[in-house]
Structures are given as structure tokens and as C-alpha cells.
Short mmCIF file of N, CA and C in Angstrom, two decimals:
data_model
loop_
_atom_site.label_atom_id
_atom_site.label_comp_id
_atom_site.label_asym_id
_atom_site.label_seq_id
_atom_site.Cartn_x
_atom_site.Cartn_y
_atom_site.Cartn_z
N UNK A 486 14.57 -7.44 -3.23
CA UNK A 486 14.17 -7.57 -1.83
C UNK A 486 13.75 -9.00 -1.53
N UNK A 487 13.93 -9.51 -0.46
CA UNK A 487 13.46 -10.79 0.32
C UNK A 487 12.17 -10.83 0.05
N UNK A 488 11.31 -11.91 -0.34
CA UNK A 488 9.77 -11.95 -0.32
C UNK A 488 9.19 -11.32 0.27
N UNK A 489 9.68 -11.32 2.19
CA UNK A 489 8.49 -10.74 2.82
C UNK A 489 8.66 -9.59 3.09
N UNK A 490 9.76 -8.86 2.85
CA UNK A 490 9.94 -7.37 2.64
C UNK A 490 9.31 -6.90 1.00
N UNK A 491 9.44 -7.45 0.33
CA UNK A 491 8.58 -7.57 -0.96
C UNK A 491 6.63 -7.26 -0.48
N UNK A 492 6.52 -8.33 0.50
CA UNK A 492 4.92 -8.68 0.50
C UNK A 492 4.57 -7.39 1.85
N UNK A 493 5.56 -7.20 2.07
CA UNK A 493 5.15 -5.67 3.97
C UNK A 493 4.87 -4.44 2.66
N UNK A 494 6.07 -4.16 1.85
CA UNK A 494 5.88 -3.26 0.94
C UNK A 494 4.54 -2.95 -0.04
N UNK A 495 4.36 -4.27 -0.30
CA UNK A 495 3.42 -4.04 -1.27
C UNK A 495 2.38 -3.92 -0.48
N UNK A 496 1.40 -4.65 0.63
CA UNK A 496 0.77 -4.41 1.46
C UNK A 496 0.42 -2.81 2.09
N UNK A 497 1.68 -2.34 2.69
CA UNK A 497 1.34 -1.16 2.90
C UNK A 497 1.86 -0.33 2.12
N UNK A 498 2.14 0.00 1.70
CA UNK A 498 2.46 1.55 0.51
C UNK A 498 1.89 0.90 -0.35
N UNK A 499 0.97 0.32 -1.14
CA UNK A 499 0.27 -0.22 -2.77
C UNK A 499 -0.79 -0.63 -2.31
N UNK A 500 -1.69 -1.38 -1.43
CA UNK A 500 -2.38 -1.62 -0.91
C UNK A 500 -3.18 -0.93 0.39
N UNK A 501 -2.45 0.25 1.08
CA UNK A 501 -2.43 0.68 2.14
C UNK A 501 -2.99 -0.21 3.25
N UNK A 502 -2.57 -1.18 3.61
CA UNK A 502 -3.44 -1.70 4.89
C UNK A 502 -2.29 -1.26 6.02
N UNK A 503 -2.93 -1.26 7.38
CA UNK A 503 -2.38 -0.89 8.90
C UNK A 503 -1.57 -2.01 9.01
N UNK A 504 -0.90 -1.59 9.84
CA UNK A 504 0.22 -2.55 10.67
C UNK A 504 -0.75 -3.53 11.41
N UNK A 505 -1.42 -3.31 11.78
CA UNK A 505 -2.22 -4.57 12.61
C UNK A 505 -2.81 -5.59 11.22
N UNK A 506 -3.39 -5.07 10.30
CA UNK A 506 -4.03 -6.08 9.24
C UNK A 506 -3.00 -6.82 8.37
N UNK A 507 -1.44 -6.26 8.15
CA UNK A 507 -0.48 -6.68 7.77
C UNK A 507 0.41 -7.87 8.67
N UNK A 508 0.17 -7.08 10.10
CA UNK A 508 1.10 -8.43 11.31
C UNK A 508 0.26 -9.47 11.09
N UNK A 509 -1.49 -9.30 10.90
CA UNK A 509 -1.95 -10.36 11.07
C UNK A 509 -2.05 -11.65 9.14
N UNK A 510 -2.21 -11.16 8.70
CA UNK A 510 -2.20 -11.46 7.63
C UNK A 510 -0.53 -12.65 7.46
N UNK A 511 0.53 -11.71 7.60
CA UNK A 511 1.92 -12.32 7.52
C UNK A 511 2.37 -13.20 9.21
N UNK A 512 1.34 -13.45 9.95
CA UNK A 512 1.06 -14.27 11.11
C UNK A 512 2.82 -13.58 11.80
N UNK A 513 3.25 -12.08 11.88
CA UNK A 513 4.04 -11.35 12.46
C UNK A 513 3.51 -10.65 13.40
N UNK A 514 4.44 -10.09 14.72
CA UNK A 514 3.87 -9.23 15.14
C UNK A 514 4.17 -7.98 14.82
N UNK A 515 3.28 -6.37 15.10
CA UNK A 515 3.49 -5.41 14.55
C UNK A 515 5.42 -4.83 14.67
N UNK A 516 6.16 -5.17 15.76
CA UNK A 516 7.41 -4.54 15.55
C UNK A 516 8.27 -4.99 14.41
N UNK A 517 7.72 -6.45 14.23
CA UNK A 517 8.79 -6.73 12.93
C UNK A 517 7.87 -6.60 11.83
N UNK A 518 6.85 -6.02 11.96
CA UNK A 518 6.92 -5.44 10.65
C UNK A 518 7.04 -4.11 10.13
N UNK A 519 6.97 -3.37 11.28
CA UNK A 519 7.85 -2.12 11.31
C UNK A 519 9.18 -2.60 10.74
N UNK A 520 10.19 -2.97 11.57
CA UNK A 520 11.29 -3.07 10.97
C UNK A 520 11.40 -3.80 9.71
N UNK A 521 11.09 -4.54 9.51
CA UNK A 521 10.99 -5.04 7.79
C UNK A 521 10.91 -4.18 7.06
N UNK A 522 9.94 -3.28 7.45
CA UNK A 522 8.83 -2.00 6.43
C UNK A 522 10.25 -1.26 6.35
N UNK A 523 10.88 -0.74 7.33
CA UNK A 523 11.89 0.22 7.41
C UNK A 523 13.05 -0.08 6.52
N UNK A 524 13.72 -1.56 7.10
CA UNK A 524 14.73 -2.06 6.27
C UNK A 524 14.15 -2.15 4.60
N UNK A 525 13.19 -2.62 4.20
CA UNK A 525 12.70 -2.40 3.00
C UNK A 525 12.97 -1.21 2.27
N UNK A 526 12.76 -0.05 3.21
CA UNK A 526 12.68 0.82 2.58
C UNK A 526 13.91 1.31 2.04
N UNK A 527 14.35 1.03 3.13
CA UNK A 527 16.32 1.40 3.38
C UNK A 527 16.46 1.20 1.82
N UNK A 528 16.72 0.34 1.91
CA UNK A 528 17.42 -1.01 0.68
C UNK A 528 17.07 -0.20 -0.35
N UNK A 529 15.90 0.32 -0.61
CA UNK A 529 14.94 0.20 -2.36
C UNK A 529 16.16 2.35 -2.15
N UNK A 530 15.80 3.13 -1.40
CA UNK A 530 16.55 4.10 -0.98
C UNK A 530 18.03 3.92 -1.63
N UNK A 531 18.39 3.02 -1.00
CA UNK A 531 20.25 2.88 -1.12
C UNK A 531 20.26 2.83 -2.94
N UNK A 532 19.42 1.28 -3.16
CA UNK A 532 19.68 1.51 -4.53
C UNK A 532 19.15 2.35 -5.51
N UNK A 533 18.15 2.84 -5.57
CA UNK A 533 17.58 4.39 -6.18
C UNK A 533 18.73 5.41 -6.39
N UNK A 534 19.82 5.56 -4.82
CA UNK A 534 20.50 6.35 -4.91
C UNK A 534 21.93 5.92 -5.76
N UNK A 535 22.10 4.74 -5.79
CA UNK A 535 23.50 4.39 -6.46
C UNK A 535 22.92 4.41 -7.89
N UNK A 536 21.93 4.23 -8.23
CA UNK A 536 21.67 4.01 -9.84
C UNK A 536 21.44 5.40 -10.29
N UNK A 537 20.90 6.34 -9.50
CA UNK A 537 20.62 7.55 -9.92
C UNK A 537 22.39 8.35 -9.93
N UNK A 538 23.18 8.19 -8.93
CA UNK A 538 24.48 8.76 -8.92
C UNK A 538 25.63 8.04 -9.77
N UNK A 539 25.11 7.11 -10.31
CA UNK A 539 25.94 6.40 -11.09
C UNK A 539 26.72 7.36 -12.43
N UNK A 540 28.13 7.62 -12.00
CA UNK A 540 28.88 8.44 -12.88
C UNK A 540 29.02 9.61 -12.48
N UNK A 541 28.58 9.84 -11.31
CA UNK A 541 28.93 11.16 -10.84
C UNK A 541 29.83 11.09 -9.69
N UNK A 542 30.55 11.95 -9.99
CA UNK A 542 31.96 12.49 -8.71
C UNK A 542 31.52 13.71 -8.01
#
């Protein structure tokens, strides 16, 4: 992942802080870090699923 999808992640899901203490912290506002958070998630999702289906038809 990109650093700051790296640093939204770890922040909130490992750290739990709010979207407001995270926008402010990463000097973002809260929608992009929604979407970061989301696309983050996407990504770590997609590949979980190709490594886990790997070899299966």
C-alpha cells in the first residue's frame, strides 16, 4: 500500500482513532480519508483474495 493508505489504516483499524483525529493529524480532510480508508481496504481485500484462491479453478 501507498504510505498514506498504510498510515489511514493503521490509525484507524490498529489504533482506532475517528475520522476527525485522523483528517487532522494527516492535515486531510475527512472525505479523503474515507476514501483512502476504503481504497485501502479494497486493495489489502483483492489481494487476501488472490493469495488465498491461488490454484483454484
Amino acid at each position: 500500500l501507498p504510505e498514506q493508505q498504510r498510515m489511514i489504516i493503521q490509525l484507524r483499524d490498529i489504533e482506532e482513532y475517528d475520522f476527525d483525529e485522523i483528517a487532522k493529524i494527516l492535515d486531510m480532510n475527512n472525505t479523503a480519508v474515507r476514501v483512502a480508508l476504503s481504497r485501502a481496504r479494497k486493495t489489502i481485500r483483492e489481494k487476501l483474495t488472490n493469495t488465498h484462491n491461488y490454484g483454484i479453478k
